[in-house]
PDB file of C-alpha atoms in Angstrom:
ATOM      1  CA  MET A 156       0.000   0.000   0.000  1.00 91.00           C
ATOM      2  CA  SER A 157       1.447   3.371  -0.996  1.00 93.00           C
ATOM      3  CA  ILE A 158       1.808   6.310   1.385  1.00 94.00           C
ATOM      4  CA  ALA A 159      -1.007   8.090  -0.487  1.00 94.00           C
ATOM      5  CA  ASP A 160      -3.229   5.019  -0.042  1.00 96.00           C
ATOM      6  CA  LYS A 161      -2.456   4.891   3.676  1.00 96.00           C
ATOM      7  CA  GLN A 162      -3.214   8.598   3.983  1.00 95.00           C
ATOM      8  CA  GLN A 163      -6.547   8.174   2.214  1.00 95.00           C
ATOM      9  CA  GLN A 164      -7.439   5.193   4.386  1.00 96.00           C
ATOM     10  CA  LEU A 165      -6.736   7.238   7.513  1.00 94.00           C
ATOM     11  CA  LEU A 166      -8.814  10.172   6.205  1.00 93.00           C
ATOM     12  CA  ASP A 167     -11.677   7.790   5.402  1.00 95.00           C
ATOM     13  CA  GLU A 168     -11.523   6.384   8.933  1.00 94.00           C
ATOM     14  CA  LEU A 169     -11.561   9.858  10.495  1.00 92.00           C
ATOM     15  CA  ASN A 170     -14.511  10.858   8.313  1.00 91.00           C
ATOM     16  CA  LEU A 171     -16.576   8.068   9.869  1.00 93.00           C
ATOM     17  CA  PHE A 172     -16.808  10.136  13.041  1.00 89.00           C
ATOM     18  CA  GLN A 173     -19.435  12.846  13.229  1.00 83.00           C
ATOM     19  CA  ASP A 174     -17.962  15.046  15.928  1.00 87.00           C
ATOM     20  CA  TRP A 175     -14.553  16.076  17.169  1.00 86.00           C
ATOM     21  CA  THR A 176     -14.838  14.282  20.490  1.00 87.00           C
ATOM     22  CA  GLU A 177     -15.086  10.978  18.607  1.00 91.00           C
ATOM     23  CA  ARG A 178     -12.197  11.932  16.328  1.00 89.00           C
ATOM     24  CA  TYR A 179      -9.998  12.820  19.301  1.00 89.00           C
ATOM     25  CA  GLU A 180     -10.852   9.521  20.950  1.00 93.00           C
ATOM     26  CA  TYR A 181      -9.912   7.729  17.729  1.00 94.00           C
ATOM     27  CA  VAL A 182      -6.558   9.560  17.506  1.00 93.00           C
ATOM     28  CA  ILE A 183      -5.859   8.840  21.184  1.00 94.00           C
ATOM     29  CA  GLY A 184      -6.700   5.190  20.495  1.00 96.00           C
ATOM     30  CA  LEU A 185      -4.103   5.120  17.697  1.00 95.00           C
ATOM     31  CA  GLY A 186      -1.537   6.369  20.191  1.00 95.00           C
ATOM     32  CA  LYS A 187      -2.448   3.633  22.640  1.00 95.00           C
ATOM     33  CA  LYS A 188      -1.851   1.044  19.886  1.00 95.00           C
ATOM     34  CA  LEU A 189       1.691   2.251  19.140  1.00 93.00           C
ATOM     35  CA  SER A 190       4.378  -0.326  19.693  1.00 89.00           C
ATOM     36  CA  PRO A 191       5.852   0.299  23.130  1.00 89.00           C
ATOM     37  CA  MET A 192       9.017   2.367  23.245  1.00 93.00           C
ATOM     38  CA  ASP A 193      11.499   1.328  25.885  1.00 93.00           C
ATOM     39  CA  SER A 194      11.974   4.112  28.411  1.00 92.00           C
ATOM     40  CA  SER A 195      15.748   3.887  27.866  1.00 95.00           C
ATOM     41  CA  LEU A 196      15.040   5.517  24.461  1.00 94.00           C
ATOM     42  CA  HIS A 197      13.453   8.547  26.142  1.00 95.00           C
ATOM     43  CA  THR A 198      16.605  10.592  25.638  1.00 95.00           C
ATOM     44  CA  GLU A 199      17.248  14.214  24.756  1.00 94.00           C
ATOM     45  CA  ASP A 200      18.540  13.369  21.268  1.00 93.00           C
ATOM     46  CA  ARG A 201      15.274  11.594  20.421  1.00 94.00           C
ATOM     47  CA  LEU A 202      13.018  14.450  21.566  1.00 93.00           C
ATOM     48  CA  ILE A 203      11.178  16.385  18.885  1.00 92.00           C
ATOM     49  CA  LYS A 204      12.050  19.979  19.767  1.00 87.00           C
ATOM     50  CA  GLY A 205       9.296  22.558  19.818  1.00 81.00           C
ATOM     51  CA  CYS A 206       6.436  20.286  20.835  1.00 76.00           C
ATOM     52  CA  GLN A 207       4.389  21.358  23.840  1.00 78.00           C
ATOM     53  CA  SER A 208       4.516  17.810  25.202  1.00 87.00           C
ATOM     54  CA  GLN A 209       7.512  15.536  25.170  1.00 92.00           C
ATOM     55  CA  VAL A 210       7.628  13.403  22.025  1.00 94.00           C
ATOM     56  CA  TRP A 211      10.383  10.880  21.453  1.00 96.00           C
ATOM     57  CA  LEU A 212      11.109   9.477  18.011  1.00 97.00           C
ATOM     58  CA  GLU A 213      13.442   6.625  17.157  1.00 96.00           C
ATOM     59  CA  ALA A 214      14.240   5.713  13.583  1.00 96.00           C
ATOM     60  CA  SER A 215      16.233   2.760  12.340  1.00 95.00           C
ATOM     61  CA  LYS A 216      17.039   1.253   8.987  1.00 95.00           C
ATOM     62  CA  GLU A 217      15.784  -2.239   8.257  1.00 94.00           C
ATOM     63  CA  GLY A 218      16.897  -3.311   4.806  1.00 92.00           C
ATOM     64  CA  ASP A 219      15.871  -0.502   2.467  1.00 91.00           C
ATOM     65  CA  ASN A 220      13.092   0.691   4.760  1.00 96.00           C
ATOM     66  CA  ILE A 221      12.967   3.071   7.699  1.00 97.00           C
ATOM     67  CA  ARG A 222      11.277   1.903  10.900  1.00 97.00           C
ATOM     68  CA  PHE A 223       9.862   4.362  13.390  1.00 97.00           C
ATOM     69  CA  ILE A 224       8.836   4.014  16.994  1.00 96.00           C
ATOM     70  CA  ALA A 225       7.576   6.915  19.056  1.00 96.00           C
ATOM     71  CA  ASP A 226       6.166   7.858  22.412  1.00 96.00           C
ATOM     72  CA  SER A 227       4.820  10.903  24.217  1.00 95.00           C
ATOM     73  CA  ASP A 228       3.903  11.927  27.727  1.00 93.00           C
ATOM     74  CA  SER A 229       0.535  13.213  26.420  1.00 90.00           C
ATOM     75  CA  LEU A 230      -2.255  10.997  25.091  1.00 92.00           C
ATOM     76  CA  ILE A 231      -3.342  13.348  22.283  1.00 89.00           C
ATOM     77  CA  THR A 232       0.253  14.002  21.220  1.00 91.00           C
ATOM     78  CA  LYS A 233       1.006  10.281  21.251  1.00 94.00           C
ATOM     79  CA  GLY A 234      -2.013   9.853  18.981  1.00 94.00           C
ATOM     80  CA  MET A 235      -0.748  12.591  16.679  1.00 92.00           C
ATOM     81  CA  ILE A 236       2.680  10.992  16.273  1.00 95.00           C
ATOM     82  CA  ALA A 237       0.921   7.634  15.795  1.00 96.00           C
ATOM     83  CA  LEU A 238      -0.749   9.090  12.680  1.00 94.00           C
ATOM     84  CA  PHE A 239       2.651   9.732  11.141  1.00 95.00           C
ATOM     85  CA  VAL A 240       4.141   6.425  12.275  1.00 96.00           C
ATOM     86  CA  ARG A 241       1.222   4.646  10.645  1.00 95.00           C
ATOM     87  CA  ILE A 242       1.813   6.480   7.361  1.00 96.00           C
ATOM     88  CA  LEU A 243       5.628   6.453   7.198  1.00 97.00           C
ATOM     89  CA  ASP A 244       6.773   3.366   9.095  1.00 97.00           C
ATOM     90  CA  ASN A 245       8.443   0.628   7.070  1.00 97.00           C
ATOM     91  CA  GLU A 246       8.698   2.728   3.909  1.00 97.00           C
ATOM     92  CA  PRO A 247      11.834   3.328   1.822  1.00 96.00           C
ATOM     93  CA  ALA A 248      13.704   6.519   2.757  1.00 94.00           C
ATOM     94  CA  ASP A 249      13.270   8.084  -0.696  1.00 94.00           C
ATOM     95  CA  THR A 250       9.509   7.531  -0.485  1.00 95.00           C
ATOM     96  CA  ILE A 251       9.422   9.149   2.965  1.00 96.00           C
ATOM     97  CA  LEU A 252      11.492  12.105   1.796  1.00 95.00           C
ATOM     98  CA  THR A 253       9.194  12.812  -1.151  1.00 95.00           C
ATOM     99  CA  ALA A 254       5.913  12.087   0.663  1.00 95.00           C
ATOM    100  CA  ASP A 255       3.322  14.847   0.533  1.00 92.00           C
ATOM    101  CA  MET A 256       2.330  15.335   4.146  1.00 90.00           C
ATOM    102  CA  SER A 257      -0.391  17.905   3.432  1.00 88.00           C
ATOM    103  CA  PHE A 258      -2.942  15.148   4.130  1.00 87.00           C
ATOM    104  CA  ILE A 259      -2.711  16.241   7.758  1.00 87.00           C
ATOM    105  CA  ASP A 260      -4.479  19.487   6.777  1.00 86.00           C
ATOM    106  CA  GLN A 261      -7.360  17.403   5.416  1.00 87.00           C
ATOM    107  CA  THR A 262      -7.835  15.720   8.800  1.00 86.00           C
ATOM    108  CA  GLY A 263      -9.046  19.027  10.248  1.00 82.00           C
ATOM    109  CA  LEU A 264      -6.923  18.429  13.350  1.00 81.00           C
ATOM    110  CA  LYS A 265      -5.036  21.711  13.043  1.00 77.00           C
ATOM    111  CA  GLU A 266      -8.250  23.726  13.288  1.00 79.00           C
ATOM    112  CA  HIS A 267      -9.299  21.916  16.458  1.00 75.00           C
ATOM    113  CA  LEU A 268      -6.007  21.931  18.336  1.00 76.00           C
ATOM    114  CA  ALA A 269      -4.298  24.668  20.307  1.00 73.00           C
ATOM    115  CA  PRO A 270      -1.792  26.496  18.043  1.00 73.00           C
ATOM    116  CA  THR A 271       1.208  24.907  19.779  1.00 73.00           C
ATOM    117  CA  ARG A 272      -0.200  21.407  19.266  1.00 74.00           C
ATOM    118  CA  ALA A 273      -1.125  22.189  15.654  1.00 75.00           C
ATOM    119  CA  ASN A 274       2.449  23.353  15.038  1.00 81.00           C
ATOM    120  CA  ALA A 275       3.676  20.069  16.522  1.00 84.00           C
ATOM    121  CA  LEU A 276       2.097  18.222  13.591  1.00 86.00           C
ATOM    122  CA  ASN A 277       4.449  19.980  11.171  1.00 87.00           C
ATOM    123  CA  LEU A 278       7.409  19.393  13.479  1.00 90.00           C
ATOM    124  CA  MET A 279       6.650  15.673  13.677  1.00 93.00           C
ATOM    125  CA  ALA A 280       6.448  15.243   9.904  1.00 92.00           C
ATOM    126  CA  THR A 281       9.618  17.286   9.380  1.00 93.00           C
ATOM    127  CA  GLN A 282      11.523  15.361  12.047  1.00 94.00           C
ATOM    128  CA  MET A 283      10.540  11.993  10.589  1.00 95.00           C
ATOM    129  CA  LYS A 284      11.773  13.070   7.167  1.00 95.00           C
ATOM    130  CA  GLN A 285      14.964  14.407   8.745  1.00 95.00           C
ATOM    131  CA  ARG A 286      15.641  11.107  10.524  1.00 95.00           C
ATOM    132  CA  ALA A 287      15.077   9.190   7.276  1.00 95.00           C
ATOM    133  CA  LEU A 288      17.529  11.490   5.505  1.00 94.00           C
ATOM    134  CA  GLU A 289      20.147  11.050   8.237  1.00 93.00           C
ATOM    135  CA  LEU A 290      19.845   7.263   8.062  1.00 91.00           C
ATOM    136  CA  THR A 291      20.324   7.268   4.308  1.00 88.00           C
ATOM    137  CA  SER A 292      23.191   9.748   4.456  1.00 82.00           C
ATOM    138  CA  ASN A 293      25.000   7.583   7.003  1.00 68.00           C
ATOM    139  CA  ALA A 294      24.538   4.412   4.977  1.00 56.00           C
TER     140      ALA A 294
END
């Protein structure tokens, strides 16, 4: 399934919910389903700078693909990073680097989040692309 297909699937799922309370609960549920991140990985170098809550992101190369795991100390923020992990995890670095992440605007999340949390969405996407680039540059 392509990144665009995964994005569309996620948008379709979000559109099933009539109100924002249900959508938030869905996003929080995605965060709860994230693969656990060992607390030893909760280090300064894995923090996504500029997020209101603490968000840790670990990226590794597995064959030609980039694997992501993430965690946060906030349920909604953990759900937000889970959106990106779901879309970008286990994809080739070049696909991640060229992925159009504007789908996040179509979720409507930015309009319903505090400005600092909405800004975190951009930071998360940028940081995931940056980590993919670093892993390919170091290869």
